PDB file of C-alpha atoms in Angstrom:
ATOM      1  CA  MET U  26      96.677 150.060  38.917  1.00 47.00           C
ATOM      2  CA  ALA U  27      96.272 146.247  38.946  1.00 47.00           C
ATOM      3  CA  ASP U  28      93.562 144.683  36.890  1.00 48.00           C
ATOM      4  CA  ALA U  29      91.110 141.864  38.089  1.00 49.00           C
ATOM      5  CA  SER U  30      93.155 139.166  36.605  1.00 48.00           C
ATOM      6  CA  ASP U  31      96.321 140.365  38.725  1.00 49.00           C
ATOM      7  CA  SER U  32      94.082 140.180  41.799  1.00 44.00           C
ATOM      8  CA  GLU U  33      92.699 136.718  40.905  1.00 49.00           C
ATOM      9  CA  THR U  34      96.288 135.485  40.341  1.00 43.00           C
ATOM     10  CA  ARG U  35      97.307 136.692  43.771  1.00 43.00           C
ATOM     11  CA  THR U  36      94.221 135.017  45.367  1.00 44.00           C
ATOM     12  CA  ALA U  37      94.916 131.757  43.595  1.00 49.00           C
ATOM     13  CA  GLU U  38      98.477 131.651  44.660  1.00 48.00           C
ATOM     14  CA  ALA U  39      97.560 132.616  48.256  1.00 50.00           C
ATOM     15  CA  LEU U  40      95.090 129.747  48.285  1.00 58.00           C
ATOM     16  CA  ALA U  41      97.510 127.325  46.858  1.00 73.00           C
ATOM     17  CA  ALA U  42     100.004 127.501  49.794  1.00 90.00           C
ATOM     18  CA  VAL U  43      99.259 126.794  53.472  1.00 95.00           C
ATOM     19  CA  GLU U  44     101.560 127.817  56.331  1.00 96.00           C
ATOM     20  CA  VAL U  45     101.579 125.262  59.227  1.00 97.00           C
ATOM     21  CA  ASP U  46     102.820 126.049  62.726  1.00 97.00           C
ATOM     22  CA  ILE U  47     104.610 122.956  63.961  1.00 97.00           C
ATOM     23  CA  SER U  48     106.010 124.301  67.124  1.00 97.00           C
ATOM     24  CA  SER U  49     103.781 122.322  69.435  1.00 97.00           C
ATOM     25  CA  LEU U  50     104.477 118.864  67.669  1.00 97.00           C
ATOM     26  CA  THR U  51     106.805 116.864  69.772  1.00 98.00           C
ATOM     27  CA  PRO U  52     108.173 113.665  68.447  1.00 98.00           C
ATOM     28  CA  GLY U  53     105.305 111.119  67.895  1.00 97.00           C
ATOM     29  CA  MET U  54     102.739 113.801  67.265  1.00 98.00           C
ATOM     30  CA  SER U  55     100.931 114.619  63.967  1.00 97.00           C
ATOM     31  CA  LEU U  56      98.514 117.145  62.665  1.00 96.00           C
ATOM     32  CA  VAL U  57      96.361 117.223  59.457  1.00 97.00           C
ATOM     33  CA  VAL U  58      95.881 120.197  57.362  1.00 96.00           C
ATOM     34  CA  LYS U  59      93.958 120.698  54.053  1.00 94.00           C
ATOM     35  CA  SER U  60      95.913 121.669  51.030  1.00 93.00           C
ATOM     36  CA  HIS U  61      94.434 121.664  47.505  1.00 89.00           C
ATOM     37  CA  GLY U  62      91.268 119.953  48.932  1.00 90.00           C
ATOM     38  CA  LYS U  63      93.314 116.926  50.406  1.00 94.00           C
ATOM     39  CA  PRO U  64      94.396 116.072  53.882  1.00 96.00           C
ATOM     40  CA  VAL U  65      97.954 116.454  54.313  1.00 97.00           C
ATOM     41  CA  VAL U  66      99.626 114.995  57.408  1.00 97.00           C
ATOM     42  CA  VAL U  67     102.584 116.581  59.126  1.00 98.00           C
ATOM     43  CA  ARG U  68     104.303 114.057  61.495  1.00 98.00           C
ATOM     44  CA  ASN U  69     107.115 114.642  63.776  1.00 98.00           C
ATOM     45  CA  ARG U  70     108.525 111.235  63.780  1.00 98.00           C
ATOM     46  CA  THR U  71     110.104 109.449  66.712  1.00 98.00           C
ATOM     47  CA  GLU U  72     113.812 108.221  66.757  1.00 97.00           C
ATOM     48  CA  GLN U  73     112.337 104.661  66.419  1.00 96.00           C
ATOM     49  CA  GLU U  74     110.245 105.551  63.464  1.00 97.00           C
ATOM     50  CA  MET U  75     113.021 107.216  61.645  1.00 97.00           C
ATOM     51  CA  LYS U  76     115.320 104.085  62.328  1.00 96.00           C
ATOM     52  CA  ASP U  77     112.490 101.678  61.134  1.00 95.00           C
ATOM     53  CA  GLY U  78     112.021 103.851  57.924  1.00 95.00           C
ATOM     54  CA  GLN U  79     115.988 103.925  57.233  1.00 96.00           C
ATOM     55  CA  ALA U  80     116.340 100.054  57.955  1.00 96.00           C
ATOM     56  CA  VAL U  81     114.048  99.171  55.164  1.00 96.00           C
ATOM     57  CA  ASN U  82     115.751  97.247  52.159  1.00 95.00           C
ATOM     58  CA  LEU U  83     114.615  99.117  49.027  1.00 95.00           C
ATOM     59  CA  GLY U  84     114.203  95.815  47.311  1.00 95.00           C
ATOM     60  CA  ASP U  85     111.400  95.037  49.709  1.00 93.00           C
ATOM     61  CA  LEU U  86     109.474  98.152  48.723  1.00 96.00           C
ATOM     62  CA  LYS U  87     106.502  97.654  46.475  1.00 96.00           C
ATOM     63  CA  ASP U  88     106.872 101.011  45.050  1.00 98.00           C
ATOM     64  CA  PRO U  89     110.671 102.046  44.417  1.00 97.00           C
ATOM     65  CA  ILE U  90     109.889 105.714  43.708  1.00 98.00           C
ATOM     66  CA  ALA U  91     109.940 108.286  46.439  1.00 98.00           C
ATOM     67  CA  ARG U  92     106.827 110.176  44.861  1.00 98.00           C
ATOM     68  CA  ASN U  93     108.332 113.442  46.405  1.00 98.00           C
ATOM     69  CA  ALA U  94     107.296 116.481  44.428  1.00 97.00           C
ATOM     70  CA  ASN U  95     110.407 118.277  45.807  1.00 97.00           C
ATOM     71  CA  LEU U  96     112.765 115.714  44.200  1.00 97.00           C
ATOM     72  CA  THR U  97     113.230 114.329  40.578  1.00 97.00           C
ATOM     73  CA  ALA U  98     110.396 112.061  39.388  1.00 97.00           C
ATOM     74  CA  ASP U  99     112.730 109.083  39.428  1.00 97.00           C
ATOM     75  CA  ALA U 100     114.394 109.614  42.889  1.00 98.00           C
ATOM     76  CA  PRO U 101     114.316 106.169  44.847  1.00 98.00           C
ATOM     77  CA  ALA U 102     112.067 105.692  47.791  1.00 98.00           C
ATOM     78  CA  THR U 103     114.728 106.024  50.520  1.00 98.00           C
ATOM     79  CA  ASP U 104     113.618 107.270  53.991  1.00 97.00           C
ATOM     80  CA  ALA U 105     115.785 110.354  53.365  1.00 97.00           C
ATOM     81  CA  ASN U 106     114.202 111.080  49.810  1.00 98.00           C
ATOM     82  CA  ARG U 107     110.793 111.185  51.576  1.00 97.00           C
ATOM     83  CA  THR U 108     111.769 113.873  53.986  1.00 96.00           C
ATOM     84  CA  THR U 109     114.002 117.041  53.841  1.00 94.00           C
ATOM     85  CA  PRO U 110     117.756 117.242  54.361  1.00 94.00           C
ATOM     86  CA  GLY U 111     118.475 118.150  58.028  1.00 95.00           C
ATOM     87  CA  LYS U 112     114.754 117.841  58.999  1.00 96.00           C
ATOM     88  CA  GLU U 113     114.503 114.144  58.640  1.00 96.00           C
ATOM     89  CA  ALA U 114     112.079 113.694  61.544  1.00 97.00           C
ATOM     90  CA  TRP U 115     109.434 115.541  59.822  1.00 97.00           C
ATOM     91  CA  MET U 116     107.084 113.792  57.246  1.00 97.00           C
ATOM     92  CA  VAL U 117     104.741 115.922  55.202  1.00 98.00           C
ATOM     93  CA  MET U 118     102.622 113.831  52.761  1.00 97.00           C
ATOM     94  CA  VAL U 119      99.081 113.596  51.309  1.00 98.00           C
ATOM     95  CA  GLN U 120      97.088 111.221  53.626  1.00 97.00           C
ATOM     96  CA  VAL U 121      95.280 109.569  50.852  1.00 97.00           C
ATOM     97  CA  CYS U 122      95.637 105.826  50.013  1.00 96.00           C
ATOM     98  CA  THR U 123      96.811 105.448  46.465  1.00 96.00           C
ATOM     99  CA  HIS U 124      94.368 102.516  45.902  1.00 96.00           C
ATOM    100  CA  SER U 125      91.027 104.015  46.264  1.00 93.00           C
ATOM    101  CA  SER U 126      91.599 107.577  47.591  1.00 93.00           C
ATOM    102  CA  CYS U 127      90.622 106.381  51.118  1.00 92.00           C
ATOM    103  CA  ILE U 128      92.114 108.113  54.225  1.00 95.00           C
ATOM    104  CA  PRO U 129      94.404 105.900  56.117  1.00 96.00           C
ATOM    105  CA  LEU U 130      94.742 105.798  59.905  1.00 96.00           C
ATOM    106  CA  GLY U 131      98.030 106.869  61.356  1.00 95.00           C
ATOM    107  CA  GLN U 132     100.455 104.647  63.375  1.00 95.00           C
ATOM    108  CA  GLU U 133      98.447 101.558  62.573  1.00 95.00           C
ATOM    109  CA  GLY U 134      99.372  98.353  60.746  1.00 95.00           C
ATOM    110  CA  ASP U 135     102.029  96.021  60.592  1.00 96.00           C
ATOM    111  CA  PHE U 136     104.773  98.757  59.857  1.00 95.00           C
ATOM    112  CA  GLY U 137     103.628 101.345  62.310  1.00 94.00           C
ATOM    113  CA  GLY U 138     102.719 103.930  59.611  1.00 96.00           C
ATOM    114  CA  TRP U 139      99.440 104.075  57.958  1.00 97.00           C
ATOM    115  CA  LEU U 140      96.688 101.560  57.495  1.00 97.00           C
ATOM    116  CA  CYS U 141      93.742 101.996  55.090  1.00 96.00           C
ATOM    117  CA  PRO U 142      90.939 100.221  56.852  1.00 94.00           C
ATOM    118  CA  CYS U 143      88.907 100.034  53.593  1.00 92.00           C
ATOM    119  CA  HIS U 144      91.146  97.463  51.751  1.00 93.00           C
ATOM    120  CA  GLY U 145      94.076  96.750  54.022  1.00 96.00           C
ATOM    121  CA  SER U 146      96.840  98.773  52.448  1.00 97.00           C
ATOM    122  CA  GLN U 147      99.674  99.415  54.797  1.00 97.00           C
ATOM    123  CA  TYR U 148     102.339 102.059  54.717  1.00 98.00           C
ATOM    124  CA  ASP U 149     105.361 102.214  56.730  1.00 97.00           C
ATOM    125  CA  THR U 150     106.735 105.190  58.814  1.00 95.00           C
ATOM    126  CA  ALA U 151     107.916 107.032  55.749  1.00 97.00           C
ATOM    127  CA  GLY U 152     104.577 106.586  53.916  1.00 98.00           C
ATOM    128  CA  ARG U 153     105.813 103.859  51.499  1.00 98.00           C
ATOM    129  CA  ILE U 154     103.199 101.198  50.543  1.00 98.00           C
ATOM    130  CA  ARG U 155     104.324  97.852  51.979  1.00 97.00           C
ATOM    131  CA  LYS U 156     101.441  95.644  51.892  1.00 97.00           C
ATOM    132  CA  GLY U 157      97.858  95.512  50.287  1.00 97.00           C
ATOM    133  CA  PRO U 158      96.540  96.705  46.996  1.00 97.00           C
ATOM    134  CA  ALA U 159      97.685 100.146  46.881  1.00 97.00           C
ATOM    135  CA  PRO U 160     100.128 100.617  43.922  1.00 98.00           C
ATOM    136  CA  GLU U 161     101.992 103.678  45.048  1.00 98.00           C
ATOM    137  CA  ASN U 162     103.703 105.413  48.079  1.00 98.00           C
ATOM    138  CA  MET U 163     101.594 108.235  49.603  1.00 98.00           C
ATOM    139  CA  ALA U 164     102.706 111.535  47.801  1.00 98.00           C
ATOM    140  CA  VAL U 165     104.922 114.213  49.390  1.00 98.00           C
ATOM    141  CA  PRO U 166     103.742 117.446  48.213  1.00 97.00           C
ATOM    142  CA  VAL U 167     105.749 120.503  47.415  1.00 97.00           C
ATOM    143  CA  PHE U 168     106.750 121.913  50.841  1.00 97.00           C
ATOM    144  CA  LYS U 169     109.597 123.870  52.477  1.00 96.00           C
ATOM    145  CA  PHE U 170     110.463 124.886  56.100  1.00 97.00           C
ATOM    146  CA  ILE U 171     110.155 128.673  56.270  1.00 97.00           C
ATOM    147  CA  SER U 172     111.427 128.696  59.707  1.00 96.00           C
ATOM    148  CA  ASP U 173     112.333 126.200  62.445  1.00 94.00           C
ATOM    149  CA  THR U 174     108.669 126.316  63.504  1.00 96.00           C
ATOM    150  CA  LYS U 175     106.784 126.831  60.222  1.00 97.00           C
ATOM    151  CA  ILE U 176     106.282 124.960  56.900  1.00 97.00           C
ATOM    152  CA  ARG U 177     104.708 126.155  53.790  1.00 97.00           C
ATOM    153  CA  ILE U 178     102.774 123.458  51.792  1.00 97.00           C
ATOM    154  CA  GLY U 179     102.059 124.141  48.189  1.00 92.00           C
TER     155      GLY U 179
END
């Protein structure tokens, strides 16, 4: 018979992961879910958004680190390192500005990614900081595709 601590552990594990159905997201669409109390955006990027992200010279980036919890801590901030191999159209990241924890607006700003209206930080289509006071790229949480139409975050 399981004791209370086993039950609490299973409950905590269940609350830590969020499964997201992405079957209705066509290119150019996003949805925001809550994970660990924070908004996480799931975006099906367009071909142009992917091309824009891949064309960025890493030397032009304010933060050269991917900030992807699925990779090593020192992985470079390439467009590919901000996504998942074979699923490069899909961006999954914590939609919180790394300057003051504001919530950036999607598909805004000079780089077509996210714009924080509070202090003007601008992120590109891969969620990398490009302009403004934010010091780091938006974080990519632990996530994985559990099917072609579902992602588990956490």
